[in-house]
Coordinates of C-alpha atoms in Angstrom, one line a residue:
X1 CA 7.0 0.3 -25.1
X2 CA 7.8 -2.1 -22.3
X3 CA 11.3 -3.0 -21.4
X4 CA 12.3 -6.0 -19.3
X5 CA 14.5 -3.9 -17.0
X6 CA 11.6 -1.6 -16.1
X7 CA 8.3 -2.4 -14.4
X8 CA 5.2 -0.4 -13.6
X9 CA 4.4 0.7 -10.1
X10 CA 0.9 1.8 -9.1
X11 CA -0.6 3.4 -6.0
X12 CA -4.3 3.7 -5.6
X13 CA -5.8 5.4 -2.5
X14 CA -9.5 5.4 -1.4
X15 CA -11.2 7.2 1.6
X16 CA -13.6 4.9 3.4
X17 CA -17.1 6.2 3.8
X18 CA -17.5 4.1 7.0
X19 CA -15.4 2.0 9.4
X20 CA -13.9 -1.0 7.7
X21 CA -15.9 -3.4 10.0
X22 CA -19.2 -1.6 9.3
X23 CA -22.2 -3.2 7.5
X24 CA -21.8 -0.6 4.7
X25 CA -18.3 -2.1 3.8
X26 CA -19.2 -5.7 4.4
X27 CA -19.4 -6.6 0.6
X28 CA -16.1 -4.9 -0.1
X29 CA -14.4 -6.6 2.8
X30 CA -15.8 -10.0 1.8
X31 CA -14.2 -9.7 -1.6
X32 CA -10.7 -8.5 -0.5
X33 CA -9.1 -12.0 -0.5
X34 CA -10.7 -12.9 -3.8
X35 CA -9.6 -9.7 -5.6
X36 CA -6.1 -9.8 -4.1
X37 CA -5.7 -13.5 -5.2
X38 CA -7.0 -12.5 -8.7
X39 CA -4.3 -9.9 -9.0
X40 CA -1.6 -12.3 -7.9
X41 CA -2.8 -14.8 -10.6
X42 CA -3.1 -12.2 -13.3
X43 CA -0.6 -12.2 -16.2
X44 CA 2.1 -9.5 -15.6
X45 CA 1.6 -9.3 -11.8
X46 CA 4.9 -8.9 -10.0
X47 CA 4.4 -7.8 -6.4
X48 CA 1.9 -6.1 -4.1
X49 CA 2.1 -4.5 -0.7
X50 CA 0.6 -7.2 1.5
X51 CA -1.2 -5.3 4.3
X52 CA -4.7 -6.1 5.3
X53 CA -7.4 -3.4 5.3
X54 CA -9.3 -5.3 8.0
X55 CA -6.4 -4.9 10.3
X56 CA -5.6 -1.3 9.3
X57 CA -2.2 -2.2 7.8
X58 CA -3.1 -0.8 4.4
X59 CA -4.0 2.6 5.7
X60 CA -2.0 5.6 4.6
X61 CA 0.5 6.9 7.1
X62 CA -1.4 9.1 9.6
X63 CA -4.8 8.6 8.1
X64 CA -6.6 5.4 9.1
X65 CA -9.6 6.2 6.8
X66 CA -7.4 6.4 3.6
X67 CA -6.6 2.8 2.4
X68 CA -4.0 2.1 -0.1
X69 CA -3.2 -0.5 -2.8
X70 CA 0.4 -0.5 -3.9
X71 CA 1.7 -3.0 -6.5
X72 CA 4.2 -3.6 -9.4
X73 CA 3.3 -5.0 -12.8
X74 CA 5.3 -6.1 -15.8
X75 CA 3.6 -3.6 -18.1
X76 CA 0.9 -1.0 -18.3
X77 CA -1.2 -3.4 -20.4
X78 CA -1.1 -6.1 -17.8
X79 CA -2.3 -3.7 -15.1
X80 CA -4.9 -2.2 -17.3
X81 CA -6.3 -5.7 -18.1
X82 CA -6.5 -6.6 -14.4
X83 CA -8.2 -3.3 -13.4
X84 CA -10.7 -3.0 -16.3
X85 CA -11.0 -6.4 -17.9
X86 CA -11.2 -8.9 -15.0
X87 CA -13.5 -9.6 -12.1
X88 CA -11.8 -6.6 -10.4
X89 CA -14.1 -4.3 -12.6
X90 CA -17.2 -5.6 -10.7
X91 CA -15.7 -4.2 -7.5
X92 CA -14.9 -0.9 -9.2
X93 CA -18.4 -0.4 -10.3
X94 CA -19.5 -0.4 -6.7
X95 CA -16.7 1.9 -5.4
X96 CA -19.1 4.8 -4.7
X97 CA -20.9 2.7 -2.1
X98 CA -17.7 2.3 -0.1
X99 CA -15.4 5.2 -0.9
X100 CA -15.7 8.9 -1.0
X101 CA -15.3 10.6 -4.4
X102 CA -11.7 11.8 -4.6
X103 CA -11.1 15.6 -5.0
X104 CA -7.7 14.9 -6.6
X105 CA -6.2 12.0 -8.5
X106 CA -6.4 8.8 -6.5
X107 CA -4.2 6.6 -8.6
X108 CA -0.7 7.2 -9.9
X109 CA 1.6 5.1 -12.1
X110 CA 5.4 5.3 -12.5
X111 CA 8.2 3.1 -13.9
X112 CA 10.7 1.5 -11.6
X113 CA 13.7 -0.7 -12.2
X114 CA 12.9 -4.4 -12.3
X115 CA 13.1 -5.8 -8.8
X116 CA 12.4 -2.4 -7.0
X117 CA 9.6 -2.5 -4.5
X118 CA 8.4 1.0 -3.8
X119 CA 7.7 2.0 -0.2
X120 CA 4.8 4.0 1.0
X121 CA 6.7 7.3 1.2
X122 CA 7.9 7.0 -2.4
X123 CA 4.4 6.1 -3.6
X124 CA 2.6 8.9 -1.7
X125 CA 5.3 11.3 -3.1
X126 CA 4.5 10.2 -6.6
X127 CA 0.7 10.8 -6.1
X128 CA 1.4 14.2 -4.6
X129 CA 3.6 15.0 -7.6
X130 CA 0.9 14.0 -10.1
X131 CA -1.7 16.1 -8.2
X132 CA 0.6 19.1 -8.0
X133 CA 2.1 19.1 -11.5
X134 CA 0.0 16.9 -13.7
X135 CA 1.1 13.9 -15.7
X136 CA 4.8 13.4 -16.5
X137 CA 7.1 10.5 -17.0
X138 CA 7.7 10.6 -13.2
X139 CA 4.0 10.3 -12.2
X140 CA 1.1 9.6 -14.6
X141 CA -2.3 7.9 -15.1
X142 CA -3.8 5.5 -17.6
X143 CA -5.4 8.5 -19.3
X144 CA -2.1 10.3 -19.8
X145 CA 0.5 7.6 -19.8
X146 CA 4.2 7.4 -20.6
X147 CA 6.2 4.4 -21.7
X148 CA 9.3 3.2 -19.8
X149 CA 11.5 5.5 -21.8
X150 CA 9.5 8.6 -20.8
X151 CA 7.7 9.0 -24.1
X152 CA 4.0 10.0 -24.0
X153 CA 1.6 7.4 -25.1
X154 CA -1.2 9.9 -25.8
X155 CA -4.5 10.2 -24.0
X156 CA -6.4 6.9 -23.5
X157 CA -10.2 7.1 -23.3
X158 CA -11.5 4.9 -20.6
X159 CA -15.0 3.8 -21.3
X160 CA -17.4 1.4 -19.6
X161 CA -16.5 -1.2 -22.3
X162 CA -12.8 -1.2 -21.5

């Protein structure tokens, strides 16, 4: 259940396989503006951290090769539709060309009060919590999600058709 006083925050991290200005990442870099603009036009989009991977301003603190995407959405459905049912999916299908396979969870979701804009420390702490303790109302994934009231939504099967 979605409530108007709560919004969904998400953090996604990815370790680059090569420098951001390398030929290996050229196709990824070429689509950054397009994919960010798509997010901003998507139904349910609220806010995103507006750094630029090309300038290093979306790197995780203390780790220039770990880039981040931090955003807030009106609902989990809105974010899910953007991630898996828009042109963003075509970028995701090529992620292994650009990013190392994560040993731990690389994406975390959590509910925030409407109007709250999470900072990097808060977001990284949520990811660490998910990796340390598993899914909970405080830090979860699409597969094991919770609604804004903290109730489990059950396991969602993510398939190539979603």
